[in-house]
PDB file of C-alpha atoms in Angstrom:
ATOM      1  CA  UNK Z  24       0.000   0.000   0.000  1.00 44.00           C
ATOM      2  CA  UNK Z  25       2.699   2.413  -1.052  1.00 57.00           C
ATOM      3  CA  UNK Z  26       0.079   4.925  -2.205  1.00 82.00           C
ATOM      4  CA  UNK Z  27      -0.197   6.183   1.377  1.00 94.00           C
ATOM      5  CA  UNK Z  28       2.064   9.073   2.357  1.00 94.00           C
ATOM      6  CA  UNK Z  29       1.128   9.264   6.042  1.00 96.00           C
ATOM      7  CA  UNK Z  30       0.165   5.680   6.860  1.00 97.00           C
ATOM      8  CA  UNK Z  31       1.902   2.333   6.979  1.00 97.00           C
ATOM      9  CA  UNK Z  32      -0.008  -0.929   6.530  1.00 97.00           C
ATOM     10  CA  UNK Z  33       0.839  -4.552   7.208  1.00 96.00           C
ATOM     11  CA  UNK Z  34      -1.351  -7.647   6.994  1.00 97.00           C
ATOM     12  CA  UNK Z  35       0.043  -9.938   9.677  1.00 96.00           C
ATOM     13  CA  UNK Z  36      -1.780 -13.228   9.107  1.00 96.00           C
ATOM     14  CA  UNK Z  37      -5.197 -11.607   9.123  1.00 97.00           C
ATOM     15  CA  UNK Z  38      -4.369  -8.758  11.507  1.00 98.00           C
ATOM     16  CA  UNK Z  39      -4.367  -5.494   9.590  1.00 98.00           C
ATOM     17  CA  UNK Z  40      -1.968  -3.095  11.315  1.00 98.00           C
ATOM     18  CA  UNK Z  41      -2.469   0.564  10.361  1.00 98.00           C
ATOM     19  CA  UNK Z  42       0.244   2.913  11.616  1.00 98.00           C
ATOM     20  CA  UNK Z  43      -0.150   6.691  11.593  1.00 97.00           C
ATOM     21  CA  UNK Z  44       3.257   7.708  10.250  1.00 97.00           C
ATOM     22  CA  UNK Z  45       4.041  11.400  10.723  1.00 95.00           C
ATOM     23  CA  UNK Z  46       6.683  11.090  13.464  1.00 92.00           C
ATOM     24  CA  UNK Z  47       8.148  14.574  12.947  1.00 92.00           C
ATOM     25  CA  UNK Z  48       4.689  16.005  13.744  1.00 93.00           C
ATOM     26  CA  UNK Z  49       4.091  13.488  16.554  1.00 95.00           C
ATOM     27  CA  UNK Z  50       1.632  11.800  14.147  1.00 96.00           C
ATOM     28  CA  UNK Z  51      -0.712  14.795  14.265  1.00 94.00           C
ATOM     29  CA  UNK Z  52      -3.755  14.508  12.020  1.00 96.00           C
ATOM     30  CA  UNK Z  53      -3.705  16.831   9.054  1.00 95.00           C
ATOM     31  CA  UNK Z  54      -6.338  16.695   6.334  1.00 96.00           C
ATOM     32  CA  UNK Z  55      -4.224  14.460   4.099  1.00 96.00           C
ATOM     33  CA  UNK Z  56      -3.836  11.879   6.869  1.00 97.00           C
ATOM     34  CA  UNK Z  57      -7.549  11.865   7.676  1.00 97.00           C
ATOM     35  CA  UNK Z  58      -8.375  11.381   3.999  1.00 97.00           C
ATOM     36  CA  UNK Z  59      -5.907   8.483   3.835  1.00 97.00           C
ATOM     37  CA  UNK Z  60      -7.552   6.947   6.901  1.00 98.00           C
ATOM     38  CA  UNK Z  61     -10.878   7.259   5.116  1.00 97.00           C
ATOM     39  CA  UNK Z  62      -9.433   5.479   2.095  1.00 97.00           C
ATOM     40  CA  UNK Z  63      -7.817   2.655   4.043  1.00 97.00           C
ATOM     41  CA  UNK Z  64     -10.987   1.984   6.060  1.00 98.00           C
ATOM     42  CA  UNK Z  65     -12.799   1.398   2.763  1.00 97.00           C
ATOM     43  CA  UNK Z  66     -10.021  -0.962   1.665  1.00 97.00           C
ATOM     44  CA  UNK Z  67     -10.116  -2.869   4.958  1.00 97.00           C
ATOM     45  CA  UNK Z  68     -13.881  -3.219   4.739  1.00 97.00           C
ATOM     46  CA  UNK Z  69     -13.521  -5.007   1.386  1.00 97.00           C
ATOM     47  CA  UNK Z  70     -10.445  -7.112   2.234  1.00 96.00           C
ATOM     48  CA  UNK Z  71     -11.693 -10.486   3.446  1.00 95.00           C
ATOM     49  CA  UNK Z  72      -8.162 -11.523   4.407  1.00 96.00           C
ATOM     50  CA  UNK Z  73      -8.172  -8.917   7.214  1.00 97.00           C
ATOM     51  CA  UNK Z  74     -10.125 -10.181  10.213  1.00 97.00           C
ATOM     52  CA  UNK Z  75      -9.117  -7.684  12.938  1.00 98.00           C
ATOM     53  CA  UNK Z  76      -7.620  -4.185  12.628  1.00 98.00           C
ATOM     54  CA  UNK Z  77      -5.036  -2.586  14.921  1.00 98.00           C
ATOM     55  CA  UNK Z  78      -4.396   1.173  14.759  1.00 98.00           C
ATOM     56  CA  UNK Z  79      -1.214   2.578  16.273  1.00 98.00           C
ATOM     57  CA  UNK Z  80       1.284   5.407  15.852  1.00 97.00           C
ATOM     58  CA  UNK Z  81       4.872   5.355  14.611  1.00 96.00           C
ATOM     59  CA  UNK Z  82       7.687   5.722  17.106  1.00 92.00           C
ATOM     60  CA  UNK Z  83       7.568   5.396  20.871  1.00 87.00           C
ATOM     61  CA  UNK Z  84       6.557   8.939  21.809  1.00 94.00           C
ATOM     62  CA  UNK Z  85       3.173   9.550  20.228  1.00 96.00           C
ATOM     63  CA  UNK Z  86       0.068   7.672  19.115  1.00 97.00           C
ATOM     64  CA  UNK Z  87      -1.546  10.800  17.684  1.00 97.00           C
ATOM     65  CA  UNK Z  88      -0.773  14.115  19.372  1.00 95.00           C
ATOM     66  CA  UNK Z  89      -3.944  15.767  18.077  1.00 90.00           C
ATOM     67  CA  UNK Z  90      -5.094  17.582  14.977  1.00 90.00           C
ATOM     68  CA  UNK Z  91      -2.449  19.547  13.099  1.00 90.00           C
ATOM     69  CA  UNK Z  92      -2.679  23.023  14.654  1.00 91.00           C
ATOM     70  CA  UNK Z  93      -0.351  24.586  12.070  1.00 90.00           C
ATOM     71  CA  UNK Z  94      -2.785  23.572   9.333  1.00 91.00           C
ATOM     72  CA  UNK Z  95      -5.837  24.485  11.402  1.00 91.00           C
ATOM     73  CA  UNK Z  96      -4.985  27.816  12.972  1.00 92.00           C
ATOM     74  CA  UNK Z  97      -6.104  30.121  10.119  1.00 94.00           C
ATOM     75  CA  UNK Z  98      -9.409  28.415   9.296  1.00 94.00           C
ATOM     76  CA  UNK Z  99     -12.592  30.469   9.429  1.00 95.00           C
ATOM     77  CA  UNK Z 100     -15.873  29.232  10.920  1.00 96.00           C
ATOM     78  CA  UNK Z 101     -17.041  27.451   7.783  1.00 95.00           C
ATOM     79  CA  UNK Z 102     -13.644  25.863   7.138  1.00 95.00           C
ATOM     80  CA  UNK Z 103     -13.417  24.740  10.767  1.00 95.00           C
ATOM     81  CA  UNK Z 104     -16.854  23.157  10.575  1.00 96.00           C
ATOM     82  CA  UNK Z 105     -16.004  21.350   7.319  1.00 96.00           C
ATOM     83  CA  UNK Z 106     -12.786  20.023   8.869  1.00 95.00           C
ATOM     84  CA  UNK Z 107     -14.739  18.684  11.834  1.00 95.00           C
ATOM     85  CA  UNK Z 108     -17.363  17.088   9.595  1.00 96.00           C
ATOM     86  CA  UNK Z 109     -14.650  15.368   7.553  1.00 96.00           C
ATOM     87  CA  UNK Z 110     -12.890  13.891  10.585  1.00 96.00           C
ATOM     88  CA  UNK Z 111     -16.140  12.969  12.350  1.00 97.00           C
ATOM     89  CA  UNK Z 112     -17.275  11.110   9.247  1.00 97.00           C
ATOM     90  CA  UNK Z 113     -14.057   9.117   9.058  1.00 97.00           C
ATOM     91  CA  UNK Z 114     -14.130   8.262  12.771  1.00 98.00           C
ATOM     92  CA  UNK Z 115     -17.787   7.234  12.488  1.00 97.00           C
ATOM     93  CA  UNK Z 116     -16.886   5.004   9.556  1.00 98.00           C
ATOM     94  CA  UNK Z 117     -14.098   3.439  11.622  1.00 98.00           C
ATOM     95  CA  UNK Z 118     -16.472   2.854  14.530  1.00 97.00           C
ATOM     96  CA  UNK Z 119     -18.971   1.228  12.159  1.00 97.00           C
ATOM     97  CA  UNK Z 120     -16.433  -0.999  10.392  1.00 97.00           C
ATOM     98  CA  UNK Z 121     -17.788  -4.560  10.390  1.00 97.00           C
ATOM     99  CA  UNK Z 122     -14.525  -5.843  11.878  1.00 97.00           C
ATOM    100  CA  UNK Z 123     -13.096  -5.422  15.381  1.00 98.00           C
ATOM    101  CA  UNK Z 124     -10.714  -2.468  15.686  1.00 98.00           C
ATOM    102  CA  UNK Z 125      -8.106  -2.310  18.455  1.00 98.00           C
ATOM    103  CA  UNK Z 126      -6.244   0.899  19.301  1.00 98.00           C
ATOM    104  CA  UNK Z 127      -2.662   0.182  20.385  1.00 98.00           C
ATOM    105  CA  UNK Z 128      -1.882   3.482  22.088  1.00 98.00           C
ATOM    106  CA  UNK Z 129       1.890   3.782  22.173  1.00 97.00           C
ATOM    107  CA  UNK Z 130       2.283   7.357  23.447  1.00 97.00           C
ATOM    108  CA  UNK Z 131       0.484  10.701  23.462  1.00 97.00           C
ATOM    109  CA  UNK Z 132      -3.217  10.407  22.584  1.00 98.00           C
ATOM    110  CA  UNK Z 133      -4.317  14.009  22.798  1.00 98.00           C
ATOM    111  CA  UNK Z 134      -7.239  15.857  21.222  1.00 97.00           C
ATOM    112  CA  UNK Z 135      -7.908  14.169  17.895  1.00 97.00           C
ATOM    113  CA  UNK Z 136      -5.670  11.304  18.975  1.00 97.00           C
ATOM    114  CA  UNK Z 137      -7.827  10.550  21.979  1.00 98.00           C
ATOM    115  CA  UNK Z 138     -10.890  10.928  19.783  1.00 98.00           C
ATOM    116  CA  UNK Z 139      -9.402   8.434  17.298  1.00 98.00           C
ATOM    117  CA  UNK Z 140      -8.686   5.821  19.938  1.00 98.00           C
ATOM    118  CA  UNK Z 141     -12.183   6.285  21.411  1.00 98.00           C
ATOM    119  CA  UNK Z 142     -13.662   5.467  17.985  1.00 98.00           C
ATOM    120  CA  UNK Z 143     -11.961   2.057  18.144  1.00 98.00           C
ATOM    121  CA  UNK Z 144     -13.683  -0.924  19.744  1.00 98.00           C
ATOM    122  CA  UNK Z 145     -11.030  -1.795  22.320  1.00 98.00           C
ATOM    123  CA  UNK Z 146      -8.145   0.297  23.601  1.00 98.00           C
ATOM    124  CA  UNK Z 147      -4.831  -1.241  24.689  1.00 98.00           C
ATOM    125  CA  UNK Z 148      -2.351   1.306  26.019  1.00 98.00           C
ATOM    126  CA  UNK Z 149       1.326   1.405  26.757  1.00 98.00           C
ATOM    127  CA  UNK Z 150       2.014   2.126  30.419  1.00 97.00           C
ATOM    128  CA  UNK Z 151       3.820   5.228  29.127  1.00 97.00           C
ATOM    129  CA  UNK Z 152       0.831   6.579  27.181  1.00 98.00           C
ATOM    130  CA  UNK Z 153      -0.772   9.935  28.011  1.00 98.00           C
ATOM    131  CA  UNK Z 154      -4.330  11.049  27.317  1.00 98.00           C
ATOM    132  CA  UNK Z 155      -6.239  14.305  27.211  1.00 98.00           C
ATOM    133  CA  UNK Z 156      -8.561  16.705  25.428  1.00 98.00           C
ATOM    134  CA  UNK Z 157      -6.615  19.985  25.497  1.00 97.00           C
ATOM    135  CA  UNK Z 158      -8.868  21.885  23.097  1.00 97.00           C
ATOM    136  CA  UNK Z 159     -10.069  24.517  25.588  1.00 97.00           C
ATOM    137  CA  UNK Z 160      -6.448  25.705  25.941  1.00 97.00           C
ATOM    138  CA  UNK Z 161      -6.711  26.619  22.245  1.00 96.00           C
ATOM    139  CA  UNK Z 162     -10.065  28.343  22.583  1.00 96.00           C
ATOM    140  CA  UNK Z 163     -12.009  25.562  20.861  1.00 96.00           C
ATOM    141  CA  UNK Z 164     -14.082  22.518  21.764  1.00 97.00           C
ATOM    142  CA  UNK Z 165     -13.243  18.980  20.674  1.00 97.00           C
ATOM    143  CA  UNK Z 166     -14.582  18.570  17.153  1.00 96.00           C
ATOM    144  CA  UNK Z 167     -13.941  14.923  16.231  1.00 97.00           C
ATOM    145  CA  UNK Z 168     -16.442  13.327  18.626  1.00 97.00           C
ATOM    146  CA  UNK Z 169     -14.711  14.023  21.930  1.00 97.00           C
ATOM    147  CA  UNK Z 170     -17.657  15.680  23.689  1.00 98.00           C
ATOM    148  CA  UNK Z 171     -19.829  12.666  22.838  1.00 97.00           C
ATOM    149  CA  UNK Z 172     -17.667   9.543  23.047  1.00 98.00           C
ATOM    150  CA  UNK Z 173     -15.800  10.594  26.186  1.00 98.00           C
ATOM    151  CA  UNK Z 174     -18.890  10.777  28.469  1.00 98.00           C
ATOM    152  CA  UNK Z 175     -20.134   7.501  27.022  1.00 97.00           C
ATOM    153  CA  UNK Z 176     -16.880   5.855  28.104  1.00 97.00           C
ATOM    154  CA  UNK Z 177     -16.055   7.515  31.416  1.00 98.00           C
ATOM    155  CA  UNK Z 178     -19.327   9.112  32.560  1.00 97.00           C
ATOM    156  CA  UNK Z 179     -20.578  12.667  32.311  1.00 98.00           C
ATOM    157  CA  UNK Z 180     -18.839  14.144  35.345  1.00 98.00           C
ATOM    158  CA  UNK Z 181     -15.384  12.727  34.612  1.00 98.00           C
ATOM    159  CA  UNK Z 182     -15.722  13.711  30.960  1.00 98.00           C
ATOM    160  CA  UNK Z 183     -16.589  17.279  31.889  1.00 98.00           C
ATOM    161  CA  UNK Z 184     -13.641  17.425  34.273  1.00 98.00           C
ATOM    162  CA  UNK Z 185     -11.250  16.331  31.523  1.00 98.00           C
ATOM    163  CA  UNK Z 186     -12.860  18.591  28.927  1.00 98.00           C
ATOM    164  CA  UNK Z 187     -13.088  21.702  31.141  1.00 98.00           C
ATOM    165  CA  UNK Z 188      -9.588  21.437  32.668  1.00 98.00           C
ATOM    166  CA  UNK Z 189      -7.716  20.052  29.632  1.00 98.00           C
ATOM    167  CA  UNK Z 190      -5.730  17.972  32.133  1.00 97.00           C
ATOM    168  CA  UNK Z 191      -3.485  15.277  30.695  1.00 98.00           C
ATOM    169  CA  UNK Z 192      -3.725  11.920  32.476  1.00 98.00           C
ATOM    170  CA  UNK Z 193      -1.404   8.939  32.493  1.00 98.00           C
ATOM    171  CA  UNK Z 194      -2.218   5.409  31.354  1.00 98.00           C
ATOM    172  CA  UNK Z 195      -2.954   4.130  34.860  1.00 98.00           C
ATOM    173  CA  UNK Z 196      -5.584   6.834  35.412  1.00 98.00           C
ATOM    174  CA  UNK Z 197      -7.020   6.279  31.932  1.00 98.00           C
ATOM    175  CA  UNK Z 198      -7.407   2.602  32.783  1.00 98.00           C
ATOM    176  CA  UNK Z 199      -8.953   3.395  36.164  1.00 98.00           C
ATOM    177  CA  UNK Z 200     -11.684   5.574  34.685  1.00 98.00           C
ATOM    178  CA  UNK Z 201     -12.398   3.243  31.754  1.00 98.00           C
ATOM    179  CA  UNK Z 202     -10.864   5.332  28.983  1.00 98.00           C
ATOM    180  CA  UNK Z 203      -8.639   2.386  28.065  1.00 98.00           C
ATOM    181  CA  UNK Z 204      -9.352  -1.303  28.525  1.00 98.00           C
ATOM    182  CA  UNK Z 205      -5.922  -2.899  28.945  1.00 98.00           C
ATOM    183  CA  UNK Z 206      -2.409  -1.812  29.869  1.00 98.00           C
ATOM    184  CA  UNK Z 207       0.878  -3.281  28.647  1.00 98.00           C
ATOM    185  CA  UNK Z 208       4.559  -2.490  29.143  1.00 97.00           C
ATOM    186  CA  UNK Z 209       5.745  -0.221  26.316  1.00 96.00           C
ATOM    187  CA  UNK Z 210       7.927  -2.908  24.744  1.00 96.00           C
ATOM    188  CA  UNK Z 211       5.085  -5.437  24.824  1.00 98.00           C
ATOM    189  CA  UNK Z 212       2.258  -3.245  23.519  1.00 98.00           C
ATOM    190  CA  UNK Z 213       1.969  -4.672  20.005  1.00 98.00           C
ATOM    191  CA  UNK Z 214       2.380  -8.225  21.292  1.00 98.00           C
ATOM    192  CA  UNK Z 215      -0.512  -7.618  23.702  1.00 98.00           C
ATOM    193  CA  UNK Z 216      -2.674  -6.070  20.975  1.00 98.00           C
ATOM    194  CA  UNK Z 217      -1.933  -8.922  18.560  1.00 98.00           C
ATOM    195  CA  UNK Z 218      -2.594 -11.538  21.236  1.00 98.00           C
ATOM    196  CA  UNK Z 219      -5.993  -9.943  21.821  1.00 98.00           C
ATOM    197  CA  UNK Z 220      -6.619  -9.843  18.064  1.00 98.00           C
ATOM    198  CA  UNK Z 221      -5.763 -13.541  17.712  1.00 98.00           C
ATOM    199  CA  UNK Z 222      -8.155 -14.442  20.532  1.00 97.00           C
ATOM    200  CA  UNK Z 223     -10.949 -12.525  18.802  1.00 98.00           C
ATOM    201  CA  UNK Z 224     -10.078 -14.177  15.473  1.00 97.00           C
ATOM    202  CA  UNK Z 225     -10.533 -17.616  17.048  1.00 96.00           C
ATOM    203  CA  UNK Z 226     -14.173 -16.871  17.861  1.00 97.00           C
ATOM    204  CA  UNK Z 227     -17.200 -17.003  15.581  1.00 96.00           C
ATOM    205  CA  UNK Z 228     -16.646 -14.085  13.159  1.00 96.00           C
ATOM    206  CA  UNK Z 229     -20.310 -13.484  12.397  1.00 96.00           C
ATOM    207  CA  UNK Z 230     -21.144 -13.499  16.090  1.00 97.00           C
ATOM    208  CA  UNK Z 231     -18.316 -11.055  16.846  1.00 97.00           C
ATOM    209  CA  UNK Z 232     -19.517  -8.722  14.082  1.00 96.00           C
ATOM    210  CA  UNK Z 233     -23.100  -8.867  15.323  1.00 97.00           C
ATOM    211  CA  UNK Z 234     -21.947  -8.215  18.914  1.00 97.00           C
ATOM    212  CA  UNK Z 235     -20.233  -5.050  17.659  1.00 97.00           C
ATOM    213  CA  UNK Z 236     -23.350  -3.914  15.828  1.00 96.00           C
ATOM    214  CA  UNK Z 237     -25.591  -4.671  18.808  1.00 97.00           C
ATOM    215  CA  UNK Z 238     -23.426  -2.727  21.262  1.00 97.00           C
ATOM    216  CA  UNK Z 239     -22.899   0.272  18.970  1.00 96.00           C
ATOM    217  CA  UNK Z 240     -26.544   0.550  17.979  1.00 95.00           C
ATOM    218  CA  UNK Z 241     -28.079  -0.416  21.312  1.00 96.00           C
ATOM    219  CA  UNK Z 242     -26.090   1.999  23.458  1.00 94.00           C
ATOM    220  CA  UNK Z 243     -27.885   4.900  21.764  1.00 92.00           C
ATOM    221  CA  UNK Z 244     -31.371   3.366  22.156  1.00 96.00           C
ATOM    222  CA  UNK Z 245     -33.710   3.074  25.102  1.00 96.00           C
ATOM    223  CA  UNK Z 246     -33.248  -0.230  26.937  1.00 97.00           C
ATOM    224  CA  UNK Z 247     -36.483  -1.847  25.751  1.00 97.00           C
ATOM    225  CA  UNK Z 248     -35.712  -1.116  22.091  1.00 97.00           C
ATOM    226  CA  UNK Z 249     -32.106  -2.211  22.530  1.00 97.00           C
ATOM    227  CA  UNK Z 250     -33.151  -5.545  24.048  1.00 97.00           C
ATOM    228  CA  UNK Z 251     -35.502  -6.090  21.113  1.00 97.00           C
ATOM    229  CA  UNK Z 252     -32.620  -5.355  18.723  1.00 96.00           C
ATOM    230  CA  UNK Z 253     -30.448  -7.844  20.603  1.00 97.00           C
ATOM    231  CA  UNK Z 254     -33.141 -10.477  20.166  1.00 97.00           C
ATOM    232  CA  UNK Z 255     -33.105  -9.905  16.399  1.00 96.00           C
ATOM    233  CA  UNK Z 256     -29.324 -10.276  16.312  1.00 96.00           C
ATOM    234  CA  UNK Z 257     -29.461 -13.384  18.509  1.00 96.00           C
ATOM    235  CA  UNK Z 258     -32.021 -14.974  16.215  1.00 96.00           C
ATOM    236  CA  UNK Z 259     -29.904 -14.271  13.130  1.00 95.00           C
ATOM    237  CA  UNK Z 260     -27.061 -16.293  14.619  1.00 96.00           C
ATOM    238  CA  UNK Z 261     -29.169 -19.447  14.433  1.00 96.00           C
ATOM    239  CA  UNK Z 262     -29.257 -19.141  10.641  1.00 96.00           C
ATOM    240  CA  UNK Z 263     -25.464 -19.545  10.427  1.00 97.00           C
ATOM    241  CA  UNK Z 264     -23.207 -22.549   9.958  1.00 96.00           C
ATOM    242  CA  UNK Z 265     -20.978 -21.053  12.659  1.00 97.00           C
ATOM    243  CA  UNK Z 266     -23.737 -21.477  15.264  1.00 97.00           C
ATOM    244  CA  UNK Z 267     -24.210 -25.129  14.308  1.00 96.00           C
ATOM    245  CA  UNK Z 268     -20.469 -25.760  14.404  1.00 96.00           C
ATOM    246  CA  UNK Z 269     -19.933 -23.867  17.659  1.00 97.00           C
ATOM    247  CA  UNK Z 270     -22.620 -25.721  19.560  1.00 96.00           C
ATOM    248  CA  UNK Z 271     -21.740 -29.098  18.027  1.00 96.00           C
ATOM    249  CA  UNK Z 272     -18.088 -28.565  19.006  1.00 96.00           C
ATOM    250  CA  UNK Z 273     -19.154 -27.702  22.558  1.00 97.00           C
ATOM    251  CA  UNK Z 274     -21.226 -30.896  22.874  1.00 97.00           C
ATOM    252  CA  UNK Z 275     -18.406 -32.957  21.365  1.00 97.00           C
ATOM    253  CA  UNK Z 276     -15.866 -31.288  23.692  1.00 96.00           C
ATOM    254  CA  UNK Z 277     -13.610 -30.061  20.891  1.00 96.00           C
ATOM    255  CA  UNK Z 278     -12.440 -26.716  19.542  1.00 94.00           C
ATOM    256  CA  UNK Z 279     -14.835 -25.150  17.063  1.00 95.00           C
ATOM    257  CA  UNK Z 280     -13.679 -24.536  13.497  1.00 94.00           C
ATOM    258  CA  UNK Z 281     -15.548 -21.466  12.296  1.00 96.00           C
ATOM    259  CA  UNK Z 282     -15.903 -20.559   8.621  1.00 93.00           C
ATOM    260  CA  UNK Z 283     -17.669 -17.209   8.935  1.00 93.00           C
ATOM    261  CA  UNK Z 284     -20.780 -18.555   7.225  1.00 94.00           C
TER     262      UNK Z 284
END
């Protein structure tokens, strides 16, 4: 995938590793990078050889240090709004990707970087990682989903504290409040993320996909409607060969061999 200027891609036996690669800018998101992310998400959606996606940043210092302020600073109101709409659309597309997405947060995840990792399904962080939404120090609000995904992950009060103060927190605190889901030593981060990906890949792929859809859709519904949606998803599973194989393997006390059908 040499057509990408700001991303690196590797297919590691079904694990698609996307690396934000602007190390001189601490992997900050400029428009070109966001458009390349948009493009690669479309490619990943169509590539049946990729079962799980991992997103990380190049180098040891930064995952994504935010949006590119140099590029952003002279925008007017309309240009700022269009920039936000572009990035929000890409992050929404990532969140809706019909494959599990793991953020391997290797360093600073600030502003747009924190918003990017929140759009992933599961967040694994280096013990050296740092998190924050510093936008109010720049006179702006988060614009890539931060005011909406953050309270859904950590609760309204904690989200407001982080948003209002712009405080940067370490990985241990991020884990404590539920902003990340797993910690790993810095030199073992990708191993931990890939181990998690391999575990997910060993499960029924249709069921995993439907779990993702049910959680993402249901969390924004009232409970009664969400339970009804879950029932629809549950019923669909019984039309699959994977369900027959999974339950037969359980009864026969052997490991299931799923085909994704």
